[in-house]
């Protein structure tokens, strides 16, 4: 006699138990999110379907994805997407998974952009575009924004451009993705002294911290997106130093920083010609975004 088909509840129980053994940090939630995606339903709908049998092909897909999750692959990569400010971004191992902390940077950038007088273009530069989460969210939230989004990774820019297409022609027309190192691609664009907002969530993990990162991050997300150098603030230092040539007097830099880096980054800003330096905290109370004005 053939085995009875597995139900939703039984699959969830087995995956949860296995994830727990493998040290997955949110075993039940992850099992539910993965199964809901396989079944094409909302996570909460699973609760109405606990007793339903799951088709063999869906069981197979769920088992394959669960195996990858147990090995540390982040849920966002398994689903191929991540929500950022209520918009869905395609993500895969070519780009960092956008984090909720970075939403604070975008919201502050949009507030600052809205406060810029007049109705002309707002020139925005996003350094380290990754999936395009910052650049595209700012362009979508501010119709005056013209964004140059730079990344040193050609593979990351492929993902960003694909995400841009989903935003539609108005946003595509106002965001240019450019390959290059930090601010180098700005040369020759006539943007010297004209940038209103210089934004960046740069790599900020120090070499020592990198060795200690959780395996979900270290073994799956791009090292180029995470690791900055011996101190972790190397990219911030270059941004504040080189940004002076491009940001107009009165314009702003908004950068994300790692836990414990804010004081050092504020000092870097102040010694490189920036003033009115303020710090925004994230949801855990950690100083996370440094904002500085070009004096
Ligand atoms: C922390 S990720 C941020 C991705 C995205 N902006 C976000 O917030 O989700 C940093 C990005 O900076 C890029 N990057 C690293 N070094 C760079 C450099 N020297 N110049 C430009 N981009 C760089 C990486 O490829 C990566 O996409």
Coordinates of C-alpha atoms and ligand atoms in Angstrom, one line a residue:
X1 CA 0.0 0.0 0.0
X2 CA 1.3 3.5 -0.9
X3 CA 2.3 5.8 1.9
X4 CA -0.4 8.4 2.8
X5 CA 0.5 11.8 1.4
X6 CA 2.1 14.2 3.8
X7 CA -0.1 17.0 5.1
X8 CA 0.9 20.7 5.5
X9 CA 1.2 20.3 9.2
X10 CA 3.4 17.2 9.0
X11 CA 5.7 18.8 6.6
X12 CA 6.0 21.9 8.7
X13 CA 6.7 19.8 11.9
X14 CA 9.4 17.8 10.2
X15 CA 11.2 20.8 8.6
X16 CA 11.0 22.7 11.9
X17 CA 12.6 19.9 13.8
X18 CA 15.3 19.5 11.3
X19 CA 16.0 23.2 11.1
X20 CA 16.2 23.3 14.9
X21 CA 18.8 20.5 14.9
X22 CA 20.8 22.4 12.2
X23 CA 20.9 25.7 14.2
X24 CA 18.5 27.7 11.9
X25 CA 17.6 30.7 14.0
X26 CA 13.8 30.9 13.3
X27 CA 12.9 27.3 12.4
X28 CA 9.2 27.4 12.4
X29 CA 8.8 30.7 10.7
X30 CA 11.3 29.7 8.0
X31 CA 9.5 26.4 7.4
X32 CA 6.2 28.3 7.0
X33 CA 7.6 31.0 4.7
X34 CA 9.3 28.4 2.4
X35 CA 6.2 26.1 2.3
X36 CA 3.8 29.0 1.6
X37 CA 6.1 30.0 -1.3
X38 CA 6.1 26.5 -2.7
X39 CA 2.3 26.2 -2.4
X40 CA 1.8 29.8 -3.8
X41 CA -0.3 30.9 -0.8
X42 CA 0.1 33.4 2.0
X43 CA 1.9 32.1 5.1
X44 CA -1.2 32.6 7.3
X45 CA -3.3 30.6 4.9
X46 CA -1.2 27.5 5.8
X47 CA -3.1 27.5 9.2
X48 CA -6.4 26.9 7.3
X49 CA -4.8 24.1 5.3
X50 CA -3.0 22.1 8.0
X51 CA -4.8 18.8 7.3
X52 CA -4.5 19.1 3.5
X53 CA -2.3 16.6 1.7
X54 CA 0.6 18.2 -0.3
X55 CA 1.2 17.0 -3.9
X56 CA 4.3 14.9 -4.4
X57 CA 6.0 17.5 -6.6
X58 CA 5.5 20.2 -4.0
X59 CA 6.9 17.9 -1.3
X60 CA 10.0 17.4 -3.4
X61 CA 10.5 21.1 -4.0
X62 CA 9.9 21.9 -0.3
X63 CA 12.5 19.3 0.7
X64 CA 15.1 20.7 -1.7
X65 CA 14.6 24.2 -0.4
X66 CA 14.6 23.0 3.2
X67 CA 17.9 21.2 2.6
X68 CA 19.4 24.5 1.3
X69 CA 18.0 26.4 4.3
X70 CA 19.4 23.9 6.7
X71 CA 22.8 24.5 5.1
X72 CA 22.4 28.2 5.8
X73 CA 21.1 29.6 2.6
X74 CA 19.1 32.7 3.5
X75 CA 15.3 32.6 3.0
X76 CA 15.4 35.7 0.7
X77 CA 17.7 33.8 -1.7
X78 CA 15.5 30.7 -1.6
X79 CA 12.5 32.8 -2.5
X80 CA 14.5 35.0 -4.8
X81 CA 13.1 38.2 -3.4
X82 CA 13.0 40.5 -0.4
X83 CA 10.6 43.3 0.6
X84 CA 12.2 46.7 1.1
X85 CA 10.0 49.6 2.0
X86 CA 6.9 47.6 0.9
X87 CA 8.4 46.9 -2.6
X88 CA 9.6 43.5 -3.7
X89 CA 13.2 43.3 -4.9
X90 CA 14.7 40.3 -6.7
X91 CA 17.7 39.1 -4.9
X92 CA 20.2 36.3 -5.4
X93 CA 23.8 35.6 -4.4
X94 CA 25.1 38.4 -6.6
X95 CA 23.8 41.0 -4.2
X96 CA 23.4 41.8 -0.5
X97 CA 19.9 41.1 0.9
X98 CA 18.6 44.6 1.7
X99 CA 18.2 45.1 5.4
X100 CA 15.5 47.0 7.4
X101 CA 18.1 49.4 8.8
X102 CA 18.7 50.7 5.3
X103 CA 15.1 51.7 5.0
X104 CA 15.9 54.4 7.6
X105 CA 18.5 55.9 5.3
X106 CA 16.1 56.0 2.4
X107 CA 13.3 57.5 4.5
X108 CA 15.6 60.2 5.8
X109 CA 17.0 60.8 2.2
X110 CA 13.4 61.3 1.0
X111 CA 12.6 63.7 3.8
X112 CA 15.8 65.7 3.0
X113 CA 15.0 65.7 -0.7
X114 CA 11.5 67.0 -0.1
X115 CA 12.9 69.9 1.8
X116 CA 15.1 71.1 -1.1
X117 CA 13.6 74.3 -2.5
X118 CA 12.4 74.7 -6.0
X119 CA 11.1 72.2 -8.6
X120 CA 14.3 71.4 -10.4
X121 CA 16.2 68.1 -10.4
X122 CA 17.5 66.7 -7.2
X123 CA 20.9 65.1 -8.0
X124 CA 21.4 61.9 -6.0
X125 CA 24.3 59.5 -6.1
X126 CA 24.1 56.0 -4.5
X127 CA 27.5 54.3 -4.0
X128 CA 27.3 50.5 -3.7
X129 CA 24.0 50.0 -5.4
X130 CA 23.7 46.3 -4.9
X131 CA 20.1 45.2 -5.7
X132 CA 19.2 48.9 -6.3
X133 CA 17.2 49.1 -3.1
X134 CA 18.3 52.6 -2.2
X135 CA 18.6 54.1 -5.7
X136 CA 15.2 52.8 -6.9
X137 CA 13.4 53.5 -3.7
X138 CA 14.6 57.1 -3.7
X139 CA 13.7 57.6 -7.4
X140 CA 10.3 56.1 -6.8
X141 CA 9.7 58.3 -3.7
X142 CA 10.9 61.5 -5.2
X143 CA 9.9 62.4 -8.7
X144 CA 12.5 65.2 -8.9
X145 CA 15.4 62.7 -8.2
X146 CA 17.9 61.9 -10.8
X147 CA 20.1 59.1 -9.5
X148 CA 23.5 57.8 -10.5
X149 CA 23.9 54.4 -8.8
X150 CA 27.4 53.0 -8.8
X151 CA 28.7 49.6 -8.0
X152 CA 32.1 47.9 -8.5
X153 CA 30.3 44.6 -9.2
X154 CA 29.0 44.1 -12.7
X155 CA 27.0 41.1 -11.4
X156 CA 25.3 43.2 -8.8
X157 CA 24.4 45.8 -11.5
X158 CA 22.6 43.1 -13.6
X159 CA 20.3 42.5 -10.6
X160 CA 19.8 46.2 -10.0
X161 CA 18.9 46.8 -13.7
X162 CA 16.4 44.0 -13.6
X163 CA 14.8 45.4 -10.5
X164 CA 14.6 48.8 -12.1
X165 CA 12.6 47.4 -15.0
X166 CA 9.9 46.3 -12.5
X167 CA 9.6 50.0 -11.4
X168 CA 8.5 51.1 -14.8
X169 CA 9.7 53.6 -17.4
X170 CA 9.5 56.8 -15.3
X171 CA 11.9 55.4 -12.7
X172 CA 14.1 53.7 -15.3
X173 CA 14.5 57.0 -17.1
X174 CA 15.8 58.7 -13.9
X175 CA 18.2 56.1 -12.5
X176 CA 21.5 55.3 -14.3
X177 CA 23.5 52.3 -13.1
X178 CA 27.2 52.6 -13.6
X179 CA 30.1 50.2 -13.1
X180 CA 33.1 51.6 -11.2
X181 CA 35.0 52.2 -8.0
X182 CA 33.3 54.5 -5.5
X183 CA 33.0 58.0 -7.0
X184 CA 35.3 57.5 -10.0
X185 CA 32.4 57.0 -12.5
X186 CA 31.2 60.5 -11.7
X187 CA 34.2 62.1 -13.4
X188 CA 33.2 63.9 -16.6
X189 CA 29.5 64.0 -15.9
X190 CA 29.5 67.7 -14.9
X191 CA 28.4 66.8 -11.4
X192 CA 31.3 68.5 -9.6
X193 CA 29.7 70.6 -6.8
X194 CA 26.2 69.8 -7.9
X195 CA 25.2 66.6 -6.0
X196 CA 22.4 67.2 -3.5
X197 CA 22.4 63.9 -1.8
X198 CA 25.3 61.4 -1.6
X199 CA 23.9 58.1 -0.3
X200 CA 25.7 54.9 0.6
X201 CA 25.4 51.7 2.4
X202 CA 29.0 50.7 1.8
X203 CA 30.7 47.5 2.9
X204 CA 31.5 48.1 6.6
X205 CA 32.6 44.8 8.2
X206 CA 36.2 44.7 9.5
X207 CA 38.4 41.8 8.6
X208 CA 38.3 40.5 12.2
X209 CA 34.4 40.7 12.3
X210 CA 34.2 39.1 8.9
X211 CA 35.8 35.9 10.2
X212 CA 33.1 35.8 12.9
X213 CA 30.0 36.5 10.8
X214 CA 27.1 33.9 11.0
X215 CA 27.3 31.3 8.2
X216 CA 24.0 32.5 6.6
X217 CA 25.8 35.7 5.9
X218 CA 29.4 34.7 5.4
X219 CA 28.9 31.6 3.2
X220 CA 26.1 33.1 1.1
X221 CA 26.2 36.9 0.7
X222 CA 29.0 38.5 -1.5
X223 CA 32.2 39.2 0.4
X224 CA 32.6 42.3 -1.7
X225 CA 29.3 43.7 -0.3
X226 CA 30.3 43.1 3.3
X227 CA 34.1 43.3 3.9
X228 CA 35.7 46.7 4.0
X229 CA 39.2 46.2 5.4
X230 CA 41.1 46.1 8.7
X231 CA 39.0 48.8 10.3
X232 CA 35.7 48.5 8.6
X233 CA 35.4 52.2 7.9
X234 CA 37.7 52.4 5.0
X235 CA 34.9 53.0 2.4
X236 CA 33.3 55.7 4.6
X237 CA 36.6 57.5 4.8
X238 CA 37.0 57.5 1.0
X239 CA 33.4 58.7 0.6
X240 CA 33.7 61.7 2.9
X241 CA 37.2 62.6 1.4
X242 CA 36.2 62.3 -2.3
X243 CA 32.6 63.4 -1.8
X244 CA 33.7 67.0 -1.1
X245 CA 34.4 67.5 -4.8
X246 CA 30.9 66.5 -5.9
X247 CA 28.4 67.5 -3.2
X248 CA 27.3 71.1 -3.4
X249 CA 27.8 73.4 -0.4
X250 CA 24.7 72.7 1.7
X251 CA 24.3 69.2 0.2
X252 CA 24.3 66.1 2.3
X253 CA 25.9 62.7 2.7
X254 CA 23.9 59.9 4.3
X255 CA 25.8 56.7 5.1
X256 CA 25.0 53.6 6.9
X257 CA 27.5 52.4 9.5
X258 CA 28.2 49.2 11.5
X259 CA 27.4 48.9 15.2
X260 CA 30.0 50.9 17.1
X261 CA 31.4 52.8 14.1
X262 CA 29.3 56.0 14.3
X263 CA 31.7 58.0 16.5
X264 CA 34.6 57.2 14.2
X265 CA 32.6 58.0 11.1
X266 CA 31.4 61.3 12.6
X267 CA 35.0 62.2 13.3
X268 CA 36.0 61.3 9.7
X269 CA 33.2 63.6 8.4
X270 CA 34.3 66.5 10.6
X271 CA 37.9 66.3 9.6
X272 CA 37.0 66.2 5.9
X273 CA 35.0 69.4 5.5
X274 CA 31.5 68.3 6.6
X275 CA 29.4 69.8 9.4
X276 CA 26.0 69.5 11.1
X277 CA 26.8 65.8 11.6
X278 CA 23.9 63.9 13.1
X279 CA 23.3 60.2 13.7
X280 CA 20.0 58.2 13.4
X281 CA 19.4 55.1 15.5
X282 CA 18.0 51.9 14.1
X283 CA 15.1 49.8 15.6
X284 CA 17.5 48.3 18.2
X285 CA 18.7 51.7 19.3
X286 CA 22.1 51.3 17.5
X287 CA 23.6 54.4 15.9
X288 CA 23.1 53.4 12.3
X289 CA 22.9 56.3 9.8
X290 CA 25.4 59.3 9.8
X291 CA 24.1 62.4 8.1
X292 CA 26.5 65.3 7.4
X293 CA 26.2 68.6 5.5
X294 CA 28.8 70.0 3.1
X295 CA 29.9 73.3 4.6
Ligands
LIG1 C1 26.4 46.6 1.8 S1 26.1 46.4 0.0 C2 24.8 47.5 -0.2 C3 23.8 47.1 -1.3 C4 22.5 48.0 -1.3 N1 22.8 49.4 -1.5 C5 21.7 47.8 -0.1 O1 21.8 48.7 0.8 O2 21.1 46.8 0.1 C6 27.5 47.3 -0.6 C7 27.7 47.3 -2.1 O3 28.8 48.1 -2.4 C8 29.5 47.5 -3.5 N2 30.9 47.9 -3.4 C9 31.9 47.4 -2.7 N3 33.1 48.1 -2.9 C10 32.8 49.1 -3.7 C11 33.5 50.2 -4.3 N4 34.8 50.3 -4.1 N5 32.9 51.0 -5.2 C12 31.6 50.8 -5.5 N6 30.8 49.8 -5.0 C13 31.4 49.0 -4.1 C14 29.3 46.0 -3.4 O4 29.4 45.4 -4.6 C15 27.9 46.0 -2.8 O5 26.9 45.8 -3.9

